Amino acid sequence: MLELLDKLCGAVVSLPLVLVYIFVCDRERAKRKWGWMALLTLYLNAMYIVIGVPGIQYIHWDPTLNLIPFQDFSASNITGMVLNAIMFAPLGFLLPACFERYRRWGRTLAAGFLTSVAVELIQLFTFRATDVDDLIMNTLGTLVGFLLAKLIFRHRTAVYRGRKDWLELTSVNIIILLVIVFARYPLMEAILNLLKL
């Protein structure tokens, strides 16, 4: 129960904020894509929590780096690499569903790569290791998700073409990260205190 509450606390705040942001900035997208945007928000929230984005009180400089690709082929490392690819596949699937700009593989791959770079940089301030293998496998997972989306959406023409897709995606990520860093733990404490009463 406590772990589920931990995972959902950020989403409780970030989901309404993202949907309001999309409605204010881009009403046409809000009308046509709100369900996909909600899924993308929930996915990003869960992904950032799983990779260990800390609350502000837990941020500390503790870098562990591996810049040599594929040097460890142990069973646990291979499992970790596969899980990284699986974790980023939904990003490759949801980007083309939400944004016309990301219906091209190169742009989706670039967005997956940049998201992975952001994740690895964030991990410099956590207990997690920053690993080039993760960067490669996250990007590969994004490509797999994109190919799956291409199979499903290939016959559908774009109903809506957004001009500011990259800006909206960046803003959604920033909203979610700010909520996780600044609001997730205080909100969880408040809920736990209410449950004790």
Coordinates of C-alpha atoms in Angstrom, one line a residue:
M1 CA 0.0 0.0 0.0
L2 CA 2.8 2.4 1.0
E3 CA 4.7 1.7 -2.2
L4 CA 1.7 2.3 -4.4
L5 CA 1.0 5.6 -2.6
D6 CA 4.7 6.5 -3.2
K7 CA 4.3 5.9 -6.9
L8 CA 1.0 7.7 -7.2
C9 CA 1.7 10.9 -5.2
G10 CA 3.5 12.6 -8.0
A11 CA 0.8 11.7 -10.6
V12 CA -2.0 13.0 -8.4
V13 CA -0.4 16.5 -8.7
S14 CA 1.3 16.4 -12.1
L15 CA -1.6 14.9 -14.1
P16 CA -4.0 17.8 -13.5
L17 CA -1.2 20.3 -14.0
V18 CA -0.2 18.9 -17.3
L19 CA -3.8 18.7 -18.6
V20 CA -4.4 22.3 -17.5
Y21 CA -1.1 23.4 -19.2
I22 CA -2.1 21.6 -22.4
F23 CA -5.6 23.1 -22.3
V24 CA -4.3 26.6 -21.8
C25 CA -1.5 26.4 -24.3
D26 CA -3.0 24.2 -27.0
R27 CA -6.8 23.7 -26.8
E28 CA -6.9 21.8 -30.0
R29 CA -4.5 19.2 -28.7
A30 CA -6.4 19.1 -25.4
K31 CA -9.6 18.3 -27.2
R32 CA -8.2 15.6 -29.5
K33 CA -5.3 14.1 -27.5
W34 CA -6.1 14.5 -23.8
G35 CA -6.3 10.7 -23.2
W36 CA -2.9 10.2 -24.8
M37 CA -1.4 13.1 -22.9
A38 CA -2.8 11.7 -19.7
L39 CA -1.1 8.3 -20.5
L40 CA 2.2 10.0 -21.3
T41 CA 2.0 12.0 -18.1
L42 CA 1.4 8.9 -16.0
Y43 CA 4.1 7.0 -17.8
L44 CA 6.7 9.7 -17.4
N45 CA 5.8 10.1 -13.7
A46 CA 6.2 6.4 -13.1
M47 CA 9.4 6.2 -15.1
Y48 CA 11.1 9.1 -13.2
I49 CA 10.1 7.6 -9.9
V50 CA 11.4 4.1 -10.9
I51 CA 14.8 5.5 -12.0
G52 CA 15.1 7.2 -8.6
V53 CA 14.5 11.0 -9.1
P54 CA 14.8 12.1 -5.5
G55 CA 12.9 14.6 -3.5
I56 CA 14.7 17.9 -2.9
Q57 CA 15.8 16.8 0.6
Y58 CA 17.5 13.6 -0.8
I59 CA 19.5 15.2 -3.6
H60 CA 23.2 14.8 -3.1
W61 CA 26.2 14.6 -5.3
D62 CA 27.3 10.9 -5.5
P63 CA 28.5 10.2 -9.1
T64 CA 29.1 6.6 -10.2
L65 CA 30.0 6.5 -13.9
N66 CA 30.5 3.9 -16.5
L67 CA 31.5 5.3 -19.8
I68 CA 32.7 2.1 -21.5
P69 CA 29.9 0.4 -23.4
F70 CA 29.0 -3.3 -22.8
Q71 CA 31.9 -4.2 -20.6
D72 CA 29.8 -6.4 -18.3
F73 CA 27.9 -9.3 -19.8
S74 CA 26.9 -10.9 -16.5
A75 CA 23.3 -12.2 -16.3
S76 CA 22.2 -9.5 -14.0
N77 CA 23.6 -6.7 -16.2
I78 CA 22.0 -8.2 -19.3
T79 CA 18.7 -8.4 -17.4
G80 CA 19.1 -4.7 -16.4
M81 CA 19.8 -3.7 -20.0
V82 CA 16.7 -5.5 -21.3
L83 CA 14.6 -3.9 -18.5
N84 CA 15.9 -0.5 -19.5
A85 CA 14.9 -1.0 -23.1
I86 CA 11.4 -2.2 -22.0
M87 CA 11.1 0.8 -19.7
F88 CA 11.7 3.3 -22.6
A89 CA 9.5 1.4 -25.2
P90 CA 6.3 3.2 -24.0
L91 CA 8.0 6.6 -24.6
G92 CA 8.6 5.6 -28.3
F93 CA 5.0 4.5 -28.5
L94 CA 3.4 7.5 -26.8
L95 CA 5.3 10.3 -28.5
P96 CA 3.8 9.6 -32.0
A97 CA 0.4 9.1 -30.4
C98 CA 0.6 12.6 -28.7
F99 CA 2.6 14.6 -31.1
E100 CA 2.7 14.8 -34.9
R101 CA 6.3 15.9 -34.9
Y102 CA 7.4 12.5 -33.4
R103 CA 5.8 10.4 -36.2
R104 CA 9.2 10.4 -37.8
W105 CA 11.7 7.9 -36.4
G106 CA 14.6 10.3 -36.2
R107 CA 12.8 12.8 -34.1
T108 CA 11.4 10.2 -31.8
L109 CA 14.9 8.6 -31.4
A110 CA 16.4 12.0 -30.6
A111 CA 13.7 12.6 -28.0
G112 CA 14.3 9.2 -26.4
F113 CA 18.1 9.8 -26.5
L114 CA 17.7 13.3 -24.9
T115 CA 15.3 11.9 -22.2
S116 CA 17.8 9.2 -21.5
V117 CA 20.6 11.7 -21.2
A118 CA 18.5 13.7 -18.7
V119 CA 17.8 10.6 -16.7
E120 CA 21.5 9.7 -16.6
L121 CA 22.4 13.3 -15.5
I122 CA 19.8 13.2 -12.8
Q123 CA 21.3 9.9 -11.6
L124 CA 24.5 11.8 -10.8
F125 CA 22.6 13.2 -7.8
T126 CA 21.2 10.0 -6.6
F127 CA 22.4 6.6 -5.4
R128 CA 22.1 5.2 -8.9
A129 CA 24.9 4.7 -11.4
T130 CA 25.2 6.7 -14.6
D131 CA 25.9 4.2 -17.3
V132 CA 26.4 4.4 -21.1
D133 CA 24.8 1.0 -21.5
D134 CA 21.6 2.5 -20.0
L135 CA 21.8 5.3 -22.5
I136 CA 22.1 2.9 -25.4
M137 CA 19.4 0.5 -24.3
N138 CA 17.0 3.3 -23.4
T139 CA 17.4 4.7 -26.9
L140 CA 16.9 1.3 -28.4
G141 CA 13.8 0.8 -26.3
T142 CA 12.4 4.1 -27.7
L143 CA 13.0 2.8 -31.2
V144 CA 11.2 -0.4 -30.5
G145 CA 8.2 1.5 -29.1
F146 CA 8.2 3.8 -32.1
L147 CA 8.1 0.8 -34.5
L148 CA 5.2 -0.7 -32.6
A149 CA 3.4 2.7 -32.8
K150 CA 4.1 2.8 -36.5
L151 CA 2.5 -0.6 -37.0
I152 CA -0.6 0.4 -35.1
F153 CA -1.0 4.0 -36.4
R154 CA 0.3 3.6 -40.0
H155 CA -3.0 3.9 -41.7
R156 CA -4.1 6.9 -39.7
T157 CA -3.4 10.4 -41.1
A158 CA -2.6 13.2 -38.7
V159 CA -5.8 14.9 -37.5
Y160 CA -3.9 17.6 -35.8
R161 CA -0.5 19.1 -36.5
G162 CA 1.1 20.9 -33.6
R163 CA 3.7 23.6 -34.2
K164 CA 5.1 23.6 -30.7
D165 CA 5.4 19.8 -30.0
W166 CA 9.0 19.9 -28.8
L167 CA 8.2 22.8 -26.4
E168 CA 5.1 21.1 -25.0
L169 CA 7.0 17.8 -24.5
T170 CA 9.8 19.7 -22.7
S171 CA 7.3 21.6 -20.5
V172 CA 5.4 18.3 -19.6
N173 CA 8.7 16.8 -18.5
I174 CA 9.7 19.8 -16.5
I175 CA 6.3 19.9 -14.8
I176 CA 6.5 16.3 -13.8
L177 CA 10.1 16.6 -12.5
L178 CA 9.3 19.7 -10.4
V179 CA 6.3 17.9 -8.9
I180 CA 8.4 14.8 -8.1
V181 CA 11.3 16.8 -6.6
F182 CA 9.3 19.4 -4.6
A183 CA 5.8 18.0 -4.0
R184 CA 5.9 14.2 -3.9
Y185 CA 7.3 13.6 -0.4
P186 CA 5.4 16.5 1.4
L187 CA 2.2 15.2 -0.2
M188 CA 2.9 11.7 0.8
E189 CA 3.6 12.8 4.4
A190 CA 0.3 14.7 4.5
I191 CA -1.7 11.7 3.2
L192 CA 0.0 9.4 5.7
N193 CA -0.8 11.8 8.5
L194 CA -4.4 11.9 7.4
L195 CA -4.6 8.1 7.3
K196 CA -3.3 7.9 10.9
L197 CA -6.2 10.0 12.2

